[in-house]
PDB file of C-alpha atoms in Angstrom:
ATOM      1  CA  MET A   1      92.919  98.742 140.523  1.00  0.00           C
ATOM      2  CA  ASN A   2      94.283 102.182 138.803  1.00  0.00           C
ATOM      3  CA  VAL A   3      95.161 100.381 135.712  1.00  0.00           C
ATOM      4  CA  ASP A   4      97.699 103.319 134.966  1.00  0.00           C
ATOM      5  CA  ILE A   5     100.220 101.648 137.884  1.00  0.00           C
ATOM      6  CA  VAL A   6     100.494  98.213 136.199  1.00  0.00           C
ATOM      7  CA  PRO A   7     103.567  99.576 134.555  1.00  0.00           C
ATOM      8  CA  GLU A   8     105.299 100.410 137.206  1.00  0.00           C
ATOM      9  CA  LEU A   9     104.660  97.078 139.355  1.00  0.00           C
ATOM     10  CA  ASP A  10     105.776  95.419 136.101  1.00  0.00           C
ATOM     11  CA  LEU A  11     109.003  97.315 136.170  1.00  0.00           C
ATOM     12  CA  ILE A  12     109.332  96.836 139.897  1.00  0.00           C
ATOM     13  CA  GLY A  13     108.400  92.901 139.583  1.00  0.00           C
ATOM     14  CA  GLN A  14     111.503  92.823 136.823  1.00  0.00           C
ATOM     15  CA  ALA A  15     114.149  94.768 138.547  1.00  0.00           C
ATOM     16  CA  GLU A  16     117.367  92.320 138.537  1.00  0.00           C
ATOM     17  CA  SER A  17     118.750  94.907 141.529  1.00  0.00           C
ATOM     18  CA  PRO A  18     117.980  97.084 144.053  1.00  0.00           C
ATOM     19  CA  ARG A  19     119.767  99.951 142.236  1.00  0.00           C
ATOM     20  CA  ALA A  20     117.726  99.213 139.379  1.00  0.00           C
ATOM     21  CA  LEU A  21     114.440  99.018 141.915  1.00  0.00           C
ATOM     22  CA  TRP A  22     115.011 102.390 143.436  1.00  0.00           C
ATOM     23  CA  ARG A  23     114.783 103.954 139.867  1.00  0.00           C
ATOM     24  CA  PRO A  24     111.024 103.124 139.034  1.00  0.00           C
ATOM     25  CA  LEU A  25     110.227 103.910 142.487  1.00  0.00           C
ATOM     26  CA  ARG A  26     111.225 106.961 142.881  1.00  0.00           C
ATOM     27  CA  ARG A  27     110.129 107.688 139.234  1.00  0.00           C
ATOM     28  CA  TYR A  28     106.480 106.554 140.595  1.00  0.00           C
ATOM     29  CA  PHE A  29     106.459 108.698 143.956  1.00  0.00           C
ATOM     30  CA  ARG A  30     107.689 111.909 142.211  1.00  0.00           C
ATOM     31  CA  SER A  31     104.868 111.696 139.652  1.00  0.00           C
ATOM     32  CA  LYS A  32     102.562 111.726 142.487  1.00  0.00           C
ATOM     33  CA  GLY A  33     104.084 114.895 143.562  1.00  0.00           C
ATOM     34  CA  PHE A  34     106.887 113.719 146.136  1.00  0.00           C
ATOM     35  CA  GLU A  35     110.416 114.221 145.726  1.00  0.00           C
ATOM     36  CA  GLY A  36     111.882 112.906 149.031  1.00  0.00           C
ATOM     37  CA  LEU A  37     111.817 109.028 149.579  1.00  0.00           C
ATOM     38  CA  ALA A  38     113.366 106.972 152.404  1.00  0.00           C
ATOM     39  CA  TYR A  39     113.603 103.183 152.971  1.00  0.00           C
ATOM     40  CA  PHE A  40     113.340 102.257 157.118  1.00  0.00           C
ATOM     41  CA  ILE A  41     114.138  98.650 157.584  1.00  0.00           C
ATOM     42  CA  ALA A  42     113.452  97.267 161.047  1.00  0.00           C
ATOM     43  CA  SER A  43     115.560  95.075 163.361  1.00  0.00           C
ATOM     44  CA  PRO A  44     113.862  91.600 163.012  1.00  0.00           C
ATOM     45  CA  GLN A  45     114.913  90.345 166.604  1.00  0.00           C
ATOM     46  CA  ALA A  46     113.816  93.716 168.359  1.00  0.00           C
ATOM     47  CA  ARG A  47     111.911  93.336 171.497  1.00  0.00           C
ATOM     48  CA  GLY A  48     109.364  95.696 172.620  1.00  0.00           C
ATOM     49  CA  ALA A  49     109.825  99.458 170.798  1.00  0.00           C
ATOM     50  CA  ILE A  50     110.846  98.492 167.127  1.00  0.00           C
ATOM     51  CA  ARG A  51     114.233  99.736 166.407  1.00  0.00           C
ATOM     52  CA  GLY A  52     115.975  99.770 163.000  1.00  0.00           C
ATOM     53  CA  PHE A  53     117.889 101.779 159.960  1.00  0.00           C
ATOM     54  CA  THR A  54     117.213 104.273 157.404  1.00  0.00           C
ATOM     55  CA  VAL A  55     119.041 102.768 154.674  1.00  0.00           C
ATOM     56  CA  ILE A  56     117.551 105.144 151.971  1.00  0.00           C
ATOM     57  CA  HIS A  57     117.322 109.122 152.155  1.00  0.00           C
ATOM     58  CA  ARG A  58     116.681 110.690 149.025  1.00  0.00           C
ATOM     59  CA  GLY A  59     115.400 113.827 147.412  1.00  0.00           C
ATOM     60  CA  PHE A  60     115.152 115.975 151.024  1.00  0.00           C
ATOM     61  CA  PRO A  61     116.612 119.142 151.636  1.00  0.00           C
ATOM     62  CA  ARG A  62     120.334 118.867 152.246  1.00  0.00           C
ATOM     63  CA  ALA A  63     119.746 120.411 155.660  1.00  0.00           C
ATOM     64  CA  VAL A  64     116.725 117.768 156.592  1.00  0.00           C
ATOM     65  CA  THR A  65     119.373 115.016 155.795  1.00  0.00           C
ATOM     66  CA  ARG A  66     122.317 116.387 157.245  1.00  0.00           C
ATOM     67  CA  ARG A  67     120.161 116.153 160.684  1.00  0.00           C
ATOM     68  CA  TYR A  68     117.923 113.224 160.254  1.00  0.00           C
ATOM     69  CA  ILE A  69     121.430 110.954 158.928  1.00  0.00           C
ATOM     70  CA  ASP A  70     124.526 112.952 159.848  1.00  0.00           C
ATOM     71  CA  GLU A  71     123.374 114.064 163.453  1.00  0.00           C
ATOM     72  CA  GLY A  72     121.629 111.126 164.128  1.00  0.00           C
ATOM     73  CA  TRP A  73     118.318 112.319 164.921  1.00  0.00           C
ATOM     74  CA  GLY A  74     116.730 109.753 162.679  1.00  0.00           C
ATOM     75  CA  ALA A  75     117.378 107.379 165.666  1.00  0.00           C
ATOM     76  CA  ARG A  76     114.851 109.329 167.476  1.00  0.00           C
ATOM     77  CA  ASP A  77     111.975 109.191 164.822  1.00  0.00           C
ATOM     78  CA  LEU A  78     109.125 106.838 166.327  1.00  0.00           C
ATOM     79  CA  GLY A  79     106.864 107.480 162.962  1.00  0.00           C
ATOM     80  CA  PRO A  80     108.266 104.271 161.055  1.00  0.00           C
ATOM     81  CA  ALA A  81     107.430 102.115 164.206  1.00  0.00           C
ATOM     82  CA  TYR A  82     104.219 103.718 164.450  1.00  0.00           C
ATOM     83  CA  ALA A  83     103.043 102.948 161.102  1.00  0.00           C
ATOM     84  CA  ILE A  84     104.136  99.597 161.268  1.00  0.00           C
ATOM     85  CA  ALA A  85     102.183  98.778 164.470  1.00  0.00           C
ATOM     86  CA  GLN A  86      99.034 100.692 162.819  1.00  0.00           C
ATOM     87  CA  GLY A  87      99.443  98.576 159.291  1.00  0.00           C
ATOM     88  CA  VAL A  88      97.965 101.606 157.333  1.00  0.00           C
ATOM     89  CA  PRO A  89      99.801 104.632 155.378  1.00  0.00           C
ATOM     90  CA  VAL A  90     100.211 107.336 158.114  1.00  0.00           C
ATOM     91  CA  ARG A  91     101.002 111.019 157.850  1.00  0.00           C
ATOM     92  CA  TRP A  92     103.151 112.255 159.327  1.00  0.00           C
ATOM     93  CA  SER A  93     101.585 114.973 161.287  1.00  0.00           C
ATOM     94  CA  ASP A  94      98.815 112.407 162.093  1.00  0.00           C
ATOM     95  CA  GLY A  95     101.323 110.299 163.984  1.00  0.00           C
ATOM     96  CA  THR A  96     102.975 112.997 165.389  1.00  0.00           C
ATOM     97  CA  ARG A  97      99.585 113.914 167.175  1.00  0.00           C
ATOM     98  CA  ALA A  98      99.352 110.502 167.955  1.00  0.00           C
ATOM     99  CA  LEU A  99     102.674 110.254 169.907  1.00  0.00           C
ATOM    100  CA  GLU A 100     102.116 113.258 171.900  1.00  0.00           C
ATOM    101  CA  GLY A 101     103.455 113.424 175.124  1.00  0.00           C
ATOM    102  CA  ASP A 102     106.613 111.352 174.006  1.00  0.00           C
ATOM    103  CA  ASP A 103     109.425 113.503 174.966  1.00  0.00           C
ATOM    104  CA  GLU A 104     111.521 111.357 172.494  1.00  0.00           C
ATOM    105  CA  HIS A 105     109.492 112.186 169.758  1.00  0.00           C
ATOM    106  CA  ALA A 106     108.534 115.604 170.688  1.00  0.00           C
ATOM    107  CA  ALA A 107     112.584 116.228 170.457  1.00  0.00           C
ATOM    108  CA  PHE A 108     112.890 114.794 166.751  1.00  0.00           C
ATOM    109  CA  ARG A 109     109.768 116.761 165.783  1.00  0.00           C
ATOM    110  CA  ASP A 110     111.286 120.033 167.188  1.00  0.00           C
ATOM    111  CA  ALA A 111     114.609 119.270 166.015  1.00  0.00           C
ATOM    112  CA  MET A 112     113.242 118.380 162.397  1.00  0.00           C
ATOM    113  CA  HIS A 113     110.932 121.025 162.073  1.00  0.00           C
ATOM    114  CA  ALA A 114     113.924 123.546 162.773  1.00  0.00           C
ATOM    115  CA  VAL A 115     115.473 122.391 159.241  1.00  0.00           C
ATOM    116  CA  GLY A 116     112.169 122.720 157.335  1.00  0.00           C
ATOM    117  CA  LEU A 117     111.063 119.105 157.532  1.00  0.00           C
ATOM    118  CA  GLY A 118     107.490 119.232 156.219  1.00  0.00           C
ATOM    119  CA  ASP A 119     104.680 116.820 155.781  1.00  0.00           C
ATOM    120  CA  GLY A 120     104.526 113.524 154.355  1.00  0.00           C
ATOM    121  CA  TYR A 121     103.723 110.271 154.899  1.00  0.00           C
ATOM    122  CA  ASN A 122     104.779 106.922 156.127  1.00  0.00           C
ATOM    123  CA  LEU A 123     103.939 103.513 154.476  1.00  0.00           C
ATOM    124  CA  PRO A 124     104.413 100.266 156.112  1.00  0.00           C
ATOM    125  CA  VAL A 125     105.893  96.877 154.392  1.00  0.00           C
ATOM    126  CA  TYR A 126     106.184  93.466 155.409  1.00  0.00           C
ATOM    127  CA  GLY A 127     108.288  90.691 154.326  1.00  0.00           C
ATOM    128  CA  PRO A 128     109.316  87.098 155.266  1.00  0.00           C
ATOM    129  CA  ARG A 129     110.552  86.266 158.478  1.00  0.00           C
ATOM    130  CA  GLY A 130     109.982  89.849 160.265  1.00  0.00           C
ATOM    131  CA  ARG A 131     111.495  91.601 157.339  1.00  0.00           C
ATOM    132  CA  ASN A 132     109.304  94.974 157.758  1.00  0.00           C
ATOM    133  CA  GLY A 133     110.015  98.668 157.292  1.00  0.00           C
ATOM    134  CA  THR A 134     108.462 102.001 155.911  1.00  0.00           C
ATOM    135  CA  ILE A 135     108.741 103.706 152.677  1.00  0.00           C
ATOM    136  CA  ALA A 136     108.518 107.339 153.545  1.00  0.00           C
ATOM    137  CA  VAL A 137     107.578 109.897 151.184  1.00  0.00           C
ATOM    138  CA  GLY A 138     108.012 113.647 151.616  1.00  0.00           C
ATOM    139  CA  ASN A 139     109.318 116.976 150.662  1.00  0.00           C
ATOM    140  CA  PRO A 140     105.551 117.601 148.486  1.00  0.00           C
ATOM    141  CA  VAL A 141     105.477 119.854 145.774  1.00  0.00           C
ATOM    142  CA  SER A 142     102.516 121.013 147.091  1.00  0.00           C
ATOM    143  CA  GLU A 143      99.727 120.647 149.770  1.00  0.00           C
ATOM    144  CA  GLU A 144      97.289 119.173 147.276  1.00  0.00           C
ATOM    145  CA  ALA A 145     100.025 116.632 146.421  1.00  0.00           C
ATOM    146  CA  LEU A 146      99.128 115.385 150.381  1.00  0.00           C
ATOM    147  CA  ASP A 147      95.777 115.932 150.262  1.00  0.00           C
ATOM    148  CA  LYS A 148      94.977 114.056 147.258  1.00  0.00           C
ATOM    149  CA  ALA A 149      97.799 111.524 147.767  1.00  0.00           C
ATOM    150  CA  PRO A 150      95.978 108.113 146.285  1.00  0.00           C
ATOM    151  CA  LEU A 151      97.227 106.284 149.451  1.00  0.00           C
ATOM    152  CA  ASP A 152      95.974 102.595 148.822  1.00  0.00           C
ATOM    153  CA  GLU A 153      97.802 102.700 145.471  1.00  0.00           C
ATOM    154  CA  MET A 154     101.288 104.087 146.935  1.00  0.00           C
ATOM    155  CA  HIS A 155     100.550 101.698 149.743  1.00  0.00           C
ATOM    156  CA  LEU A 156     100.451  98.978 147.113  1.00  0.00           C
ATOM    157  CA  ILE A 157     103.628 100.237 145.097  1.00  0.00           C
ATOM    158  CA  ALA A 158     105.324 100.277 148.189  1.00  0.00           C
ATOM    159  CA  GLN A 159     104.693  96.607 149.247  1.00  0.00           C
ATOM    160  CA  ALA A 160     105.446  95.652 146.031  1.00  0.00           C
ATOM    161  CA  ALA A 161     108.921  96.911 146.055  1.00  0.00           C
ATOM    162  CA  HIS A 162     109.783  95.532 149.515  1.00  0.00           C
ATOM    163  CA  MET A 163     108.875  92.419 148.398  1.00  0.00           C
ATOM    164  CA  ARG A 164     110.606  92.281 145.605  1.00  0.00           C
ATOM    165  CA  LEU A 165     113.895  93.717 147.376  1.00  0.00           C
ATOM    166  CA  CYS A 166     113.210  90.754 149.720  1.00  0.00           C
ATOM    167  CA  GLN A 167     113.637  88.452 147.005  1.00  0.00           C
ATOM    168  CA  LEU A 168     116.626  89.968 145.674  1.00  0.00           C
ATOM    169  CA  LEU A 169     118.111  90.256 149.057  1.00  0.00           C
ATOM    170  CA  PRO A 170     116.818  86.969 150.430  1.00  0.00           C
ATOM    171  CA  ASP A 171     118.572  86.285 153.651  1.00  0.00           C
ATOM    172  CA  LEU A 172     121.934  83.769 153.587  1.00  0.00           C
ATOM    173  CA  SER A 173     121.590  80.564 154.998  1.00  0.00           C
ATOM    174  CA  LEU A 174     122.840  79.671 158.503  1.00  0.00           C
ATOM    175  CA  PRO A 175     125.370  80.196 159.933  1.00  0.00           C
ATOM    176  CA  GLY A 176     125.676  82.778 157.623  1.00  0.00           C
ATOM    177  CA  PRO A 177     129.336  85.221 156.985  1.00  0.00           C
ATOM    178  CA  SER A 178     131.516  85.314 159.784  1.00  0.00           C
ATOM    179  CA  LEU A 179     132.013  89.304 159.626  1.00  0.00           C
ATOM    180  CA  SER A 180     134.681  90.081 162.042  1.00  0.00           C
ATOM    181  CA  ALA A 181     134.061  92.319 164.722  1.00  0.00           C
ATOM    182  CA  ARG A 182     135.523  95.557 163.121  1.00  0.00           C
ATOM    183  CA  GLU A 183     133.630  94.561 160.011  1.00  0.00           C
ATOM    184  CA  LEU A 184     130.472  94.624 161.861  1.00  0.00           C
ATOM    185  CA  GLU A 185     131.073  97.703 163.479  1.00  0.00           C
ATOM    186  CA  ILE A 186     131.962  98.980 160.046  1.00  0.00           C
ATOM    187  CA  LEU A 187     128.669  97.749 158.745  1.00  0.00           C
ATOM    188  CA  GLU A 188     126.572  99.220 161.541  1.00  0.00           C
ATOM    189  CA  TRP A 189     128.078 102.756 160.605  1.00  0.00           C
ATOM    190  CA  VAL A 190     127.330 102.326 156.833  1.00  0.00           C
ATOM    191  CA  ALA A 191     123.486 101.168 157.837  1.00  0.00           C
ATOM    192  CA  ARG A 192     123.385 104.394 159.976  1.00  0.00           C
ATOM    193  CA  GLY A 193     124.279 106.290 156.609  1.00  0.00           C
ATOM    194  CA  LYS A 194     127.946 107.292 157.488  1.00  0.00           C
ATOM    195  CA  SER A 195     130.311 107.549 154.268  1.00  0.00           C
ATOM    196  CA  ASN A 196     133.825 105.798 153.957  1.00  0.00           C
ATOM    197  CA  GLY A 197     135.383 109.277 154.909  1.00  0.00           C
ATOM    198  CA  VAL A 198     132.817 109.755 158.002  1.00  0.00           C
ATOM    199  CA  ILE A 199     133.541 106.553 159.110  1.00  0.00           C
ATOM    200  CA  ALA A 200     137.502 106.453 159.094  1.00  0.00           C
ATOM    201  CA  GLU A 201     137.165 109.720 161.094  1.00  0.00           C
ATOM    202  CA  ILE A 202     134.706 108.109 163.662  1.00  0.00           C
ATOM    203  CA  LEU A 203     137.334 105.068 164.400  1.00  0.00           C
ATOM    204  CA  ASP A 204     140.394 106.474 163.437  1.00  0.00           C
ATOM    205  CA  LEU A 205     141.048 104.482 160.216  1.00  0.00           C
ATOM    206  CA  SER A 206     142.210 105.602 157.113  1.00  0.00           C
ATOM    207  CA  ALA A 207     139.627 105.739 154.468  1.00  0.00           C
ATOM    208  CA  ALA A 208     141.610 103.289 152.353  1.00  0.00           C
ATOM    209  CA  THR A 209     141.349 100.722 155.241  1.00  0.00           C
ATOM    210  CA  VAL A 210     137.499 101.251 155.682  1.00  0.00           C
ATOM    211  CA  ASP A 211     137.483 100.752 152.122  1.00  0.00           C
ATOM    212  CA  THR A 212     139.025  97.534 152.350  1.00  0.00           C
ATOM    213  CA  TYR A 213     137.181  96.488 155.090  1.00  0.00           C
ATOM    214  CA  LEU A 214     133.897  97.515 153.006  1.00  0.00           C
ATOM    215  CA  ARG A 215     134.919  95.499 149.774  1.00  0.00           C
ATOM    216  CA  ARG A 216     135.528  92.451 152.327  1.00  0.00           C
ATOM    217  CA  ILE A 217     131.660  92.936 153.793  1.00  0.00           C
ATOM    218  CA  PHE A 218     130.509  93.212 150.367  1.00  0.00           C
ATOM    219  CA  GLY A 219     132.070  89.574 149.340  1.00  0.00           C
ATOM    220  CA  LYS A 220     131.015  88.064 152.320  1.00  0.00           C
ATOM    221  CA  LEU A 221     127.262  88.913 152.189  1.00  0.00           C
ATOM    222  CA  ASP A 222     127.404  88.653 148.254  1.00  0.00           C
ATOM    223  CA  VAL A 223     126.253  92.186 147.487  1.00  0.00           C
ATOM    224  CA  SER A 224     128.013  95.405 145.771  1.00  0.00           C
ATOM    225  CA  ASP A 225     126.784  98.151 147.083  1.00  0.00           C
ATOM    226  CA  ARG A 226     126.244 100.066 150.406  1.00  0.00           C
ATOM    227  CA  THR A 227     122.186  99.825 150.929  1.00  0.00           C
ATOM    228  CA  SER A 228     122.285  96.738 149.699  1.00  0.00           C
ATOM    229  CA  ALA A 229     124.858  95.309 152.402  1.00  0.00           C
ATOM    230  CA  ALA A 230     122.456  97.233 155.011  1.00  0.00           C
ATOM    231  CA  VAL A 231     119.694  95.495 154.266  1.00  0.00           C
ATOM    232  CA  ARG A 232     121.198  92.155 154.220  1.00  0.00           C
ATOM    233  CA  GLY A 233     122.882  92.930 157.253  1.00  0.00           C
ATOM    234  CA  VAL A 234     119.814  94.205 159.215  1.00  0.00           C
ATOM    235  CA  GLY A 235     117.240  91.371 157.641  1.00  0.00           C
ATOM    236  CA  MET A 236     120.462  88.607 159.161  1.00  0.00           C
ATOM    237  CA  GLY A 237     120.467  90.556 162.626  1.00  0.00           C
ATOM    238  CA  LEU A 238     123.941  90.706 162.043  1.00  0.00           C
ATOM    239  CA  ILE A 239     123.826  94.506 163.277  1.00  0.00           C
ATOM    240  CA  ALA A 240     120.702  95.991 165.615  1.00  0.00           C
ATOM    241  CA  ALA A 241     119.503  99.434 166.483  1.00  0.00           C
TER     242      ALA A 241
END
């Protein structure tokens, strides 16, 4: 093992909150030449095709984020599910070739290429009770960063971060928190990356009302931020893609 990554593993293991976890993770992948980081969590109760939510999407060009998150094209991205099934890091371009012939993924590929999404990697991660997902890295500083990426090391870091997140946000004991239909609806839009203002427009509510609902959701799920709420909501099966 490359002993240089031991400090990063220590920082991940010592993180006391999800927010504290993302900082060393982004710093590590940036040191390997990847500015973009995305975190996909699969719906654990899904049957057949793996579906889920991308709850972190940082360091990508604004046009890419707008298309992937705001316009909902990320829902057509079959790359995370493919990587989870393979069990090894998958370069996006390799995954696209493997999925050749799938019309949904072809439409996604064309839409994302049109706004400048380049190549990257999906690193599959696995956790307790089906809490699986991928950590994706992209927006590389050079082609060399892609070609010479230390994939085994990167995969180890990604898996360590995912397991630490599972420890920080364990599933709450059944029967679990009782969220109202409106709270579940808002939580799902949060998991899809929508801001309070956008959620307010979609649901024809005031931004203040959405904020009030969100604070109730945080309290019931025992979290303090949007990403943690989404992770716990998906992990507990409260919302599904």
